[in-house]
Structure formats: C-alpha cells, structure tokens
Coordinates of C-alpha atoms in Angstrom, one line a residue:
X94 CA 96.3 -62.7 -146.7
X95 CA 98.1 -64.6 -143.8
X96 CA 96.6 -67.7 -142.5
X97 CA 97.6 -69.3 -139.2
X98 CA 97.1 -73.0 -138.5
X99 CA 94.5 -73.6 -135.8
X100 CA 95.6 -75.2 -132.5
X101 CA 94.0 -78.5 -133.5
X102 CA 96.0 -78.5 -137.0
X103 CA 99.0 -77.5 -135.2
X104 CA 99.2 -80.2 -132.6
X105 CA 99.7 -82.7 -135.4
X106 CA 103.1 -81.0 -136.1
X107 CA 103.9 -80.8 -132.5
X108 CA 103.5 -84.4 -131.7
X109 CA 105.4 -85.9 -134.7
X110 CA 108.4 -87.8 -134.0
X111 CA 110.8 -90.2 -135.8
X112 CA 108.6 -93.1 -134.6
X113 CA 105.2 -91.5 -134.9
X114 CA 104.7 -89.5 -138.3
X115 CA 101.3 -87.7 -138.3
X116 CA 100.6 -87.9 -141.9
X117 CA 97.5 -89.9 -143.4
X118 CA 97.5 -91.7 -146.7
X119 CA 94.9 -92.8 -149.2
X120 CA 95.4 -96.1 -151.1
X121 CA 93.6 -96.0 -154.4
X122 CA 93.6 -99.0 -156.8
X123 CA 92.7 -98.3 -160.5
X124 CA 91.8 -100.3 -163.5
X125 CA 93.4 -98.6 -166.7
X126 CA 91.4 -100.8 -169.1
X127 CA 88.6 -98.1 -169.1
X128 CA 90.9 -95.3 -170.1
X129 CA 91.1 -94.4 -173.9
X130 CA 93.5 -96.9 -175.5
X131 CA 93.3 -99.2 -172.5
X132 CA 96.3 -97.9 -170.7
X133 CA 97.4 -95.0 -168.6
X134 CA 101.0 -93.6 -168.4
X135 CA 102.6 -91.9 -165.5
X136 CA 102.8 -88.5 -167.5
X137 CA 99.1 -89.0 -168.0
X138 CA 98.6 -89.0 -164.2
X139 CA 100.8 -86.2 -163.5
X140 CA 99.0 -84.1 -166.2
X141 CA 95.6 -84.9 -164.6
X142 CA 96.8 -84.2 -161.0
X143 CA 98.3 -80.9 -162.4
X144 CA 95.0 -79.9 -163.9
X145 CA 93.3 -80.2 -160.5
X146 CA 95.7 -78.4 -158.2
X147 CA 93.4 -75.4 -158.2
X148 CA 90.6 -77.4 -156.4
X149 CA 92.1 -77.2 -153.0
X150 CA 94.4 -74.8 -151.1
X151 CA 96.6 -77.7 -149.8
X152 CA 98.3 -78.2 -153.1
X153 CA 100.3 -75.1 -153.3
X154 CA 100.8 -73.9 -149.7
X155 CA 103.6 -74.8 -147.3
X156 CA 104.4 -74.1 -143.8
X157 CA 106.1 -71.2 -142.2
X158 CA 107.2 -72.4 -138.9
X159 CA 108.6 -70.2 -136.1
X160 CA 111.6 -70.5 -134.1
X161 CA 111.1 -72.6 -131.0
X162 CA 107.3 -72.8 -131.9
X163 CA 106.7 -69.4 -130.2
X164 CA 103.3 -69.4 -132.0
X165 CA 101.5 -71.6 -134.3
X166 CA 102.8 -71.9 -138.0
X167 CA 101.4 -70.1 -140.9
X168 CA 100.6 -71.2 -144.4
X169 CA 102.4 -69.5 -147.2
X170 CA 102.5 -69.8 -151.0
X171 CA 105.2 -72.2 -152.2
X172 CA 107.3 -70.0 -154.7
X173 CA 109.2 -73.0 -155.9
X174 CA 106.0 -75.3 -156.4
X175 CA 106.8 -78.1 -159.0
X176 CA 104.2 -80.9 -159.6
X177 CA 106.9 -83.4 -160.4
X178 CA 108.5 -83.0 -157.1
X179 CA 105.5 -84.3 -155.4
X180 CA 105.0 -87.5 -157.7
X181 CA 107.1 -90.6 -158.1
X182 CA 106.4 -94.3 -159.3
X183 CA 107.6 -97.8 -159.2
X184 CA 106.6 -101.3 -160.0
X185 CA 106.2 -104.3 -157.8
X186 CA 108.7 -107.1 -158.4
X187 CA 107.1 -110.5 -159.7
X188 CA 104.8 -112.0 -158.8
X189 CA 102.9 -108.8 -157.9
X190 CA 100.7 -110.2 -155.2
X191 CA 98.8 -108.9 -152.4
X192 CA 101.6 -109.5 -149.8
X193 CA 104.2 -107.5 -151.8
X194 CA 101.7 -104.8 -152.4
X195 CA 101.1 -104.6 -148.5
X196 CA 104.7 -104.4 -147.9
X197 CA 105.4 -101.6 -150.5
X198 CA 102.4 -99.6 -149.0
X199 CA 103.6 -100.0 -145.5
X200 CA 107.2 -98.9 -146.3
X201 CA 106.0 -95.8 -148.1
X202 CA 103.8 -94.9 -145.3
X203 CA 106.6 -95.3 -142.7
X204 CA 108.8 -92.7 -144.6
X205 CA 108.8 -89.1 -143.4
X206 CA 107.4 -86.4 -145.8
X207 CA 109.5 -83.4 -146.8
X208 CA 108.1 -80.6 -144.5
X209 CA 109.7 -77.8 -146.5
X210 CA 107.2 -78.2 -149.4
X211 CA 103.6 -78.3 -149.6
X212 CA 102.5 -81.3 -147.3
X213 CA 101.4 -83.8 -149.8
X214 CA 102.8 -86.3 -152.4
X215 CA 101.8 -89.1 -154.7
X216 CA 103.3 -92.4 -155.2
X217 CA 102.2 -94.7 -158.2
X218 CA 102.8 -98.4 -157.9
X219 CA 102.4 -100.5 -161.1
X220 CA 102.5 -104.3 -161.6
X221 CA 99.4 -105.4 -159.5
X222 CA 98.9 -108.5 -161.8
X223 CA 98.3 -111.0 -159.2
X224 CA 95.9 -109.8 -156.6
X225 CA 92.5 -111.6 -156.3
X226 CA 89.4 -109.4 -157.3
X227 CA 91.8 -106.7 -159.0
X228 CA 92.0 -106.5 -162.8
X229 CA 95.5 -107.4 -164.2
X230 CA 97.5 -104.5 -165.1
X231 CA 96.0 -102.2 -162.4
X232 CA 97.9 -99.6 -160.7
X233 CA 97.7 -98.0 -157.3
X234 CA 98.0 -94.4 -156.2
X235 CA 99.3 -93.6 -152.6
X236 CA 98.3 -90.2 -151.7
X237 CA 100.0 -88.9 -148.6
X238 CA 98.7 -85.6 -146.9
X239 CA 100.0 -84.3 -143.6
X240 CA 97.3 -84.4 -140.8
X241 CA 98.0 -80.7 -140.0
X242 CA 96.6 -79.9 -143.5
X243 CA 93.3 -82.1 -143.6
X244 CA 91.1 -84.3 -141.4
X245 CA 89.3 -87.4 -142.8
X246 CA 86.3 -85.4 -144.1
X247 CA 88.3 -82.6 -145.8
X248 CA 90.8 -85.1 -147.1
X249 CA 88.2 -87.2 -148.7
X250 CA 86.8 -84.0 -150.4
X251 CA 90.1 -83.1 -151.7
X252 CA 90.4 -86.5 -153.3
X253 CA 87.1 -86.2 -155.0
X254 CA 87.8 -83.0 -156.2
X255 CA 90.7 -84.6 -158.0
X256 CA 88.6 -87.3 -159.3
X257 CA 86.1 -87.6 -162.4
X258 CA 82.7 -89.2 -162.6
X259 CA 83.4 -90.8 -165.9
X260 CA 86.4 -91.9 -168.3
X261 CA 85.9 -88.9 -170.5
X262 CA 87.4 -86.7 -167.7
X263 CA 84.1 -85.0 -166.3
X264 CA 85.2 -83.5 -163.0
X265 CA 83.4 -84.9 -159.9
X266 CA 83.0 -81.5 -158.6
X267 CA 82.0 -79.1 -161.2
X268 CA 82.7 -75.8 -159.6
X269 CA 85.3 -76.0 -156.9
X270 CA 85.8 -73.2 -154.5
X271 CA 88.2 -70.4 -155.5
X272 CA 91.9 -71.1 -153.9
X273 CA 92.6 -68.3 -151.3
X274 CA 95.7 -66.2 -151.9
X275 CA 98.2 -66.6 -149.0
X276 CA 101.1 -64.4 -150.0
X277 CA 104.7 -64.7 -149.0
X278 CA 106.0 -65.5 -145.7
X279 CA 105.7 -62.9 -142.9
X280 CA 108.8 -60.9 -142.0
X281 CA 110.6 -61.5 -138.8
X282 CA 109.3 -58.3 -137.3
X283 CA 105.6 -59.2 -138.1
X284 CA 106.1 -62.7 -136.9
X285 CA 107.5 -61.6 -133.5
X286 CA 104.8 -59.0 -133.2
X287 CA 102.0 -61.5 -133.8
X288 CA 103.6 -64.1 -131.6
X289 CA 103.8 -61.4 -128.8
X290 CA 100.4 -60.3 -129.1
X291 CA 99.0 -63.9 -129.1
X292 CA 101.0 -64.6 -126.1
X293 CA 99.6 -61.6 -124.2
X294 CA 96.0 -62.2 -125.4
X295 CA 95.9 -66.0 -124.8
X296 CA 95.6 -65.9 -120.9
X297 CA 92.5 -63.7 -121.1
X298 CA 90.9 -65.6 -123.9
X299 CA 91.8 -69.0 -122.1
X300 CA 90.2 -67.8 -119.0
X301 CA 87.1 -66.5 -120.8
X302 CA 86.6 -69.8 -122.3
X303 CA 87.3 -71.6 -119.2
X304 CA 84.5 -69.7 -117.5
X305 CA 82.1 -70.4 -120.0
X306 CA 82.9 -74.1 -120.1
X307 CA 83.3 -74.7 -116.2
X308 CA 80.1 -76.5 -115.8
X309 CA 80.8 -79.1 -118.4
X310 CA 84.4 -79.2 -117.3
X311 CA 83.4 -80.0 -113.7
X312 CA 80.8 -82.5 -114.8
X313 CA 83.3 -84.2 -117.0
X314 CA 85.9 -84.2 -114.2
X315 CA 83.5 -85.7 -111.6
X316 CA 82.4 -88.4 -114.1
X317 CA 86.3 -89.2 -114.8
X318 CA 86.9 -89.5 -111.1
X319 CA 83.9 -91.5 -110.4
X320 CA 84.8 -94.0 -113.0
X321 CA 88.5 -94.1 -112.0
X322 CA 90.3 -91.8 -114.4
X323 CA 91.3 -91.9 -117.9
X324 CA 92.5 -95.5 -117.8
X325 CA 89.4 -96.8 -116.0
X326 CA 87.9 -99.8 -118.0
X327 CA 90.8 -99.8 -120.5
X328 CA 92.5 -103.1 -120.2
X329 CA 96.3 -103.3 -120.9
X330 CA 97.0 -105.2 -124.1
X331 CA 99.8 -105.6 -126.5
X332 CA 98.6 -102.4 -128.3
X333 CA 99.4 -100.3 -125.4
X334 CA 103.1 -100.0 -125.7
X335 CA 105.4 -97.5 -127.3
X336 CA 105.4 -97.6 -131.2
X337 CA 108.2 -98.1 -133.4
X338 CA 108.7 -96.8 -136.9
X339 CA 108.2 -99.9 -139.0
X340 CA 104.4 -99.8 -139.8
X341 CA 102.4 -102.7 -141.1
X342 CA 99.3 -102.7 -143.5
X343 CA 96.7 -105.2 -144.7
X344 CA 93.0 -104.6 -145.8
X345 CA 89.9 -106.4 -146.8
X346 CA 86.4 -105.3 -148.1
X347 CA 82.9 -106.2 -147.5
X348 CA 79.7 -105.4 -149.2
X349 CA 77.5 -102.4 -147.8
X350 CA 74.4 -104.5 -148.9
X351 CA 75.6 -107.2 -146.3
X352 CA 76.3 -104.5 -143.7
X353 CA 72.6 -103.4 -144.3
X354 CA 71.4 -107.1 -143.8
X355 CA 73.4 -107.1 -140.4
X356 CA 72.0 -103.8 -139.3
X357 CA 68.4 -105.3 -139.6
X358 CA 69.1 -108.1 -137.3
X359 CA 69.5 -105.6 -134.3
X360 CA 66.8 -102.6 -134.5
X361 CA 68.6 -99.1 -134.3
X362 CA 72.0 -100.3 -135.2
X363 CA 74.1 -98.2 -137.6
X364 CA 76.8 -98.8 -140.1
X365 CA 79.3 -97.5 -137.6
X366 CA 77.9 -100.0 -134.8
X367 CA 78.5 -102.9 -137.3
X368 CA 82.0 -101.7 -138.0
X369 CA 82.7 -101.4 -134.3
X370 CA 81.2 -104.8 -133.5
X371 CA 83.1 -106.4 -136.4
X372 CA 86.4 -105.2 -135.1
X373 CA 85.4 -106.1 -131.7
X374 CA 84.9 -109.7 -132.8
X375 CA 88.0 -109.9 -134.7
X376 CA 90.1 -108.7 -131.7
X377 CA 88.3 -111.3 -129.6
X378 CA 89.4 -114.0 -132.0
X379 CA 93.0 -112.6 -132.4
X380 CA 93.8 -112.2 -128.8
X381 CA 92.2 -115.4 -127.8
X382 CA 94.5 -117.2 -130.3
X383 CA 97.5 -115.6 -128.6
X384 CA 95.9 -116.2 -125.2
X385 CA 95.9 -112.7 -124.4
X386 CA 92.2 -111.9 -124.4
X387 CA 91.4 -109.8 -121.2
X388 CA 88.2 -110.1 -119.1
X389 CA 87.1 -106.5 -119.6
X390 CA 86.1 -105.2 -123.1
X391 CA 88.7 -103.3 -125.2
X392 CA 88.0 -99.6 -125.8
X393 CA 88.2 -97.8 -129.0
X394 CA 88.5 -94.3 -129.8
X395 CA 86.0 -93.1 -132.8
X396 CA 86.1 -89.8 -134.4
X397 CA 83.1 -87.4 -134.4
X398 CA 82.9 -84.8 -137.2
X399 CA 82.3 -81.5 -135.8
X400 CA 81.5 -79.8 -139.2
X401 CA 77.8 -80.8 -139.0
X402 CA 75.6 -81.3 -141.9
X403 CA 76.3 -77.7 -143.1
X404 CA 79.8 -77.8 -142.6
X405 CA 82.2 -77.1 -145.6
X406 CA 84.3 -80.3 -146.2
X407 CA 86.0 -78.3 -149.0
X408 CA 87.8 -76.2 -146.3
X409 CA 91.0 -78.0 -145.3
X410 CA 92.1 -78.4 -141.6
X411 CA 90.8 -80.5 -138.8
X412 CA 87.3 -80.0 -137.2
X413 CA 86.9 -83.4 -135.4
X414 CA 86.3 -84.7 -131.8
X415 CA 86.2 -88.1 -130.5
X416 CA 84.3 -90.6 -128.4
X417 CA 85.5 -93.6 -126.4
X418 CA 83.5 -96.9 -127.2
X419 CA 83.8 -100.3 -125.6
X420 CA 83.7 -102.7 -128.5
X421 CA 82.7 -105.5 -126.3
X422 CA 85.3 -108.1 -126.9
X423 CA 84.0 -109.7 -123.7
X424 CA 80.6 -110.9 -125.5
X425 CA 81.0 -114.0 -127.6
X426 CA 77.7 -113.9 -129.3
X427 CA 77.9 -111.6 -132.4
X428 CA 74.4 -110.1 -132.2
X429 CA 74.5 -109.6 -128.5
X430 CA 77.8 -107.7 -129.0
X431 CA 76.1 -105.5 -131.7
X432 CA 73.2 -104.9 -129.5
X433 CA 75.6 -103.8 -126.6
X434 CA 77.6 -101.5 -128.8
X435 CA 74.3 -100.0 -130.2
X436 CA 73.1 -99.3 -126.7
X437 CA 76.2 -97.5 -125.7
X438 CA 76.7 -95.5 -129.0
X439 CA 73.1 -94.2 -129.0
X440 CA 73.7 -92.6 -125.6
X441 CA 77.5 -91.7 -126.1
X442 CA 77.8 -90.1 -129.4
X443 CA 76.3 -86.8 -128.5
X444 CA 75.5 -87.0 -124.9
X445 CA 78.8 -87.6 -123.0
X446 CA 81.8 -89.3 -124.6
X447 CA 82.5 -86.3 -127.0
X448 CA 82.1 -83.7 -124.2
X449 CA 85.7 -83.9 -122.9
X450 CA 87.3 -84.0 -126.4
X451 CA 85.2 -80.9 -127.5
X452 CA 86.2 -79.1 -124.3
X453 CA 90.0 -79.6 -124.9
X454 CA 89.5 -78.6 -128.4
X455 CA 88.0 -75.3 -127.7
X456 CA 90.3 -74.5 -124.9
X457 CA 93.4 -75.4 -126.8
X458 CA 92.7 -72.5 -129.4
X459 CA 93.7 -70.1 -126.4
X460 CA 97.0 -71.9 -125.4
X461 CA 100.2 -70.1 -126.6
X462 CA 102.0 -72.0 -129.4
X463 CA 105.3 -72.7 -127.5
X464 CA 103.4 -74.0 -124.4
X465 CA 101.1 -76.1 -126.5
X466 CA 104.1 -77.6 -128.4
X467 CA 105.9 -78.5 -125.3
X468 CA 102.9 -80.1 -123.6
X469 CA 101.8 -82.0 -126.7
X470 CA 105.5 -83.5 -126.9
X471 CA 105.4 -84.6 -123.3
X472 CA 101.9 -86.2 -123.1
X473 CA 102.5 -88.1 -126.4
X474 CA 106.1 -89.3 -125.5
X475 CA 106.9 -92.9 -124.6
X476 CA 107.2 -92.1 -120.9
X477 CA 104.2 -90.0 -120.4
X478 CA 101.6 -91.3 -123.1
X479 CA 98.3 -92.1 -121.2
X480 CA 96.7 -95.5 -121.7
X481 CA 93.2 -94.0 -122.5
X482 CA 92.3 -96.4 -125.3
X483 CA 93.3 -99.7 -126.9
X484 CA 93.0 -98.7 -130.6
X485 CA 91.4 -96.2 -133.0
X486 CA 88.6 -97.0 -135.5
X487 CA 87.6 -94.3 -138.1
X488 CA 84.7 -94.6 -140.4
X489 CA 84.6 -92.2 -143.1
X490 CA 81.9 -92.4 -145.8
X491 CA 82.9 -92.0 -149.3
X492 CA 81.5 -91.5 -152.9
X493 CA 78.9 -94.4 -153.7
X494 CA 79.5 -94.0 -157.5
X495 CA 82.4 -95.0 -159.7
X496 CA 85.2 -92.4 -159.7
X497 CA 87.9 -92.3 -162.4
X498 CA 91.6 -90.8 -162.6
X499 CA 92.9 -90.0 -166.1
X500 CA 90.3 -92.5 -167.5
X501 CA 91.1 -95.3 -165.2
X502 CA 88.3 -96.6 -162.9
X503 CA 88.8 -96.6 -159.2
X504 CA 88.1 -100.3 -158.0
X505 CA 89.2 -100.3 -154.5
X506 CA 89.9 -97.7 -151.8
X507 CA 91.7 -97.9 -148.5
X508 CA 93.0 -95.6 -145.8
X509 CA 96.0 -95.2 -143.4
X510 CA 96.5 -93.0 -140.5
X511 CA 99.2 -92.4 -137.8
X512 CA 99.6 -94.5 -134.7
X513 CA 100.6 -93.2 -131.4
X514 CA 102.4 -94.4 -128.2
X515 CA 100.0 -96.7 -126.1
X516 CA 97.8 -96.9 -129.3
X517 CA 99.5 -99.4 -131.6
X518 CA 96.3 -100.4 -133.8
X519 CA 94.4 -98.3 -136.2
X520 CA 91.3 -99.5 -138.3
X521 CA 90.3 -97.2 -141.0
X522 CA 87.1 -98.0 -142.8
X523 CA 86.4 -95.8 -145.8
X524 CA 83.5 -96.7 -148.0
X525 CA 83.2 -96.4 -151.8
X526 CA 80.9 -97.6 -154.5
X527 CA 78.9 -100.1 -152.5
X528 CA 81.7 -101.6 -150.5
X529 CA 83.4 -100.8 -147.2
X530 CA 87.1 -101.4 -146.5
X531 CA 88.7 -102.5 -143.4
X532 CA 92.3 -100.9 -143.7
X533 CA 94.5 -102.3 -140.8
X534 CA 97.4 -100.2 -139.6
X535 CA 99.9 -101.4 -136.9
X536 CA 103.5 -101.8 -136.2
X537 CA 105.8 -104.7 -136.7
X538 CA 106.6 -105.3 -133.2
X539 CA 103.0 -105.0 -132.0
X540 CA 101.2 -107.0 -134.7
X541 CA 103.9 -109.1 -136.8
X542 CA 101.1 -111.3 -138.1
X543 CA 98.7 -108.8 -139.3
X544 CA 97.5 -110.9 -142.2
X545 CA 96.1 -113.4 -139.4
X546 CA 94.1 -110.3 -138.0
X547 CA 92.9 -109.5 -141.4
X548 CA 91.5 -113.2 -141.5
X549 CA 89.8 -112.5 -138.1
X550 CA 88.1 -109.4 -139.5
X551 CA 86.7 -111.5 -142.3
X552 CA 85.6 -114.4 -140.0
X553 CA 84.2 -111.8 -137.5
X554 CA 82.0 -110.1 -140.3
X555 CA 80.9 -113.7 -141.5
X556 CA 79.8 -114.5 -138.2
X557 CA 77.6 -111.5 -138.1
X558 CA 76.1 -112.1 -141.4
X559 CA 75.3 -115.8 -140.5
X560 CA 73.9 -115.0 -137.2
X561 CA 70.1 -115.6 -136.7
X562 CA 68.3 -113.2 -134.3
X563 CA 66.6 -115.2 -131.3
X564 CA 62.9 -114.9 -131.5
X565 CA 61.5 -112.4 -128.8
X566 CA 59.2 -114.0 -126.2
X567 CA 55.7 -113.2 -126.5
X568 CA 54.5 -110.3 -124.2
X569 CA 51.3 -112.5 -123.1
X570 CA 53.6 -115.2 -121.5
X571 CA 55.0 -112.7 -119.1
X572 CA 51.5 -111.4 -118.3
X573 CA 49.9 -114.7 -117.3
X574 CA 51.2 -115.1 -113.8
X575 CA 49.5 -111.8 -112.7
X576 CA 46.2 -113.4 -113.5
X577 CA 46.7 -116.3 -111.1
X578 CA 46.6 -114.1 -107.9
X579 CA 42.8 -115.0 -107.0
X580 CA 43.3 -118.6 -105.6
X581 CA 45.7 -117.3 -102.8
X582 CA 42.6 -116.3 -100.8
X583 CA 41.6 -119.9 -100.1
X584 CA 45.0 -120.7 -98.5
X585 CA 44.1 -117.9 -95.9
X586 CA 41.3 -120.1 -94.5
X587 CA 43.4 -123.1 -93.8
X588 CA 46.4 -121.8 -91.7
X589 CA 46.8 -124.9 -89.6
X590 CA 48.5 -127.2 -92.0
X591 CA 51.1 -124.7 -92.7
X592 CA 51.8 -124.6 -88.9
X593 CA 52.1 -128.2 -88.7
X594 CA 54.5 -128.1 -91.8
X595 CA 56.8 -125.9 -89.9
X596 CA 56.8 -127.9 -86.7
X597 CA 57.8 -131.2 -88.4
X598 CA 61.3 -130.2 -89.5
X599 CA 62.0 -128.7 -86.1
X600 CA 61.0 -131.9 -84.3
X601 CA 63.1 -133.9 -86.7
X602 CA 66.1 -131.7 -86.0
X603 CA 65.7 -132.2 -82.4
X604 CA 65.6 -135.8 -82.7
X605 CA 69.0 -135.8 -84.4
X606 CA 70.5 -133.7 -81.3
X607 CA 70.8 -130.4 -83.3
X608 CA 69.4 -127.4 -81.9
X609 CA 67.7 -125.3 -84.6
X610 CA 68.1 -122.0 -82.6
X611 CA 71.9 -122.2 -82.9

C-alpha cells in the first residue's frame, strides 16, 4: 500500500539546504560493564539493532521523490536494505575527554545523510575514558534520523522500542506494532496521475479548510497586527543571523529531584517552566558577559505535542505545533523570572500561542507539493527568513527507568536538532532515569564559546536551586487601613484651621513677590 508523506513531514525535506540539514540526532552514552563478559563489541551492537528493525517502519523504508517536487514524496520499501550500510564506528584519540567527544558529535551531526537509503544511521564512538561521571570504557551511540520521518515523540518511541529493560535483553516494548507493507515505488503514470489529482483537488480542499478556520485566522491576524507583527517583542541578537554548516555541541545534566524542589518555590510551575527559566537565566549571563543583553526579553519557540494523551507515538511522522514564550531574560531575580514564565505559559500553551501554528499546519495539508516546496525554500532562505524568535527550546520526556543496548546500560542521553536562518541556537532537554539534560546546539560563527554557555546553564540552575522564596505579606496588614476610616468624621467639624493653613502659603508667596495665580 502506497503511503505519502504529510505536508508537515515533507516541509523538512523542502527546507533542507547545505547549511541547514533537517535531521535530528540522539546521543546515547553506554556503560558496557553491565553486559555479559563486561564488554560489548561493534558486531554485538549491529546484531542487536538488526533484531529490532521490525519495531518501526522507519528502518526499512526510503523516499520516492517526484521530479520538481510536483507532489509530496512517498515512502517505499528499500529493496537493497543492508543493516551494515547504516552503521559505522570510530574511536576518540587520546585523552578521550569531554571536549573531544563534543567535537566528534558536532562533526557527525554536520554531515549530510544519504537521502537514497532509509533516513537513519548509527555512529558508534569508543574510547570515552576521561569524561567526568562517565564510567571508563564507555561508548556512545549517535543515532540520526531525518525529521521528515519522525518528530520528538515518535523518535523517542522508536529508540525505546530498540532498547531493553535489563542486561538480559528483555525488550522495553514487548509487542511492537506490525510494520506496514509499503510495496515498490509507483510507476511514472501512477505518479503523474496522483500528482494531477492532488493539484486539482487542493484548491477546493484549501478553501474549505480556510472557511472553517476563518474566525481563528482573523483573530490571530488581528492579534499579530495589534502587537506589531511577527517580529514584535523579539529583540535582535547574535542568534538572528544566517546559519553556517559548522555546528557546535555541548551538554550538561541536572537531577529531576532538584527540578522538583525548584517547582515548589513557585506554585503552579511545571518542569517545562523550570527549563525555560534556566535557559533564560543562562542567556542573560551569556549575553551580559558579551555586553549584548537587550532590554527586552528574548523569545523562544517551544513545541506542543498534538498527539494528545491517546496519540500513538509508535506512528512515525510529525504531529507537533509550537508556541512562542518570552523567557524573561529581562528579569534578574531567578524566582521572579520563573513566576513570570509560569504566568505566561499557563495562558499561552492552549489558549493563544499555538493557534497560529495549528492553523498553518492544517492548511498546509491542502497546498500542492510544488507550491509548498517553493514557498518553504523562500521563507527559510537567508534573505527572506523572518525573525520570529531568538531560539528553540524542546523538552521531550523520556524513560525514567534504566535502559540497555546489547547488555550495556544507558547512563546519559542527549539530543540534537536542526537550526535555521535567524534561529542559531537550539536547546534540547530530554529526560532519562531521574535526570534531565540540557543539550546545546549552535553554529561556530554564532557561538564559538559554547562551553561557556554550558557553564552559564549550570550557574543559572544553581541560582534557582539556591534561591529562597520571599515570604508573602500577611493579608491582615493590608486590611487594617480600612478600619481607620471613622476618625475622619471629627475633622469635618473643624474646617477653619484647614482654611488658615491654605492661606498662609499664599501670603508667604506674595511676600516674596511671586504671583501664585501664574
């Protein structure tokens, strides 16, 4: 059965350029000492991954792209699938420290994927022997998947399906869904027929969708105009520039228990609010150090999962919207910043900020492929990219129990995602087994000192953890002045002294030669 990419999936293909590659990457660090024998060989990892390719359709399907992108591409079976063509390995040179690891991760992420094969690959890095908090002899798995194939939720599910819950090899997902049969690529006649039919029906479907959503569109447009357009409230920063091909990476982790302690200090705050506030404090420190801190707050885009509680994360593809959030870099006090972020996100997440993104997602389903491809390339180009945000912050919850791969225990998890012109910073915050990671992605010309920004993240979180909430003023103190209203009645009986008090200043003013009437 032929399966076509949705408009939202296809846009990640149309917007990809040599400088802006639109794949995502999980960074997983494993301790092989838990495996049988205390070590894991590369061929053991290949064998393990091969045993799990049936857990998700993304492993064996490739793209069938149409000439000139006259319609959205199709997924078809890869008749030449070879597991070893998707897996490679290397070893860090001595001393095998964190800096060398970050450089290796960034270089692999900066390389384009082979778009003629299924859109994933795995790169194993050995020799992680001198990294703090990482057991000696550990290895890392860099798992890249193109964003056209998965979003954060479905990508996380695919990874868990590939993992075990113990060193014995018990699958984390006992019964994965059956992989759908896609068949061979469509013939030229069938492709042209489908593309022509889609082009003819698109205007009708587009107008129907437009009429249904017109009240929301008008409301959103009025709000945008009233607030000054897409760039209103978004200060210009070093991150709002064209992005080059050389990406940068760094990361740090914090305990979810500490996040919970911070949440208690501001009632109603969420884990996501703490993440946004931490990044806001870090950017305040970073930009102040470079004498670039704007008066207005920086604005971040945060994703909203549209799958809902009953949505199936096992189904690949993208089902996300987004909201814009001021991360209050203009507020110095950490808890005041957290309270301001909480106040905004409570109202914004469902009520207003995600409306525009949802509208565009729904309408884009009815735009012809060729038109959408052309428009997508224009609006994301260096010349026409809109400054609608300063950075992207993504918070994807992960498994809170230990996971294993070929017997090796996962000890750290990070994530990387694509940048875009006018958005040169991405902070991914996946959580795993009681900890949450701040994974930092930027570009060499935008943030050459990314290690310093990582230090700013650590300091900002420490500030939140150490901050003491200010005691609230007792309500009785504000009510007391209302009780002192009765004595005023006595002053009405003595109006003359008040009149004399008014006369004295006037007389004094006349004595100095000044006319009080002028």
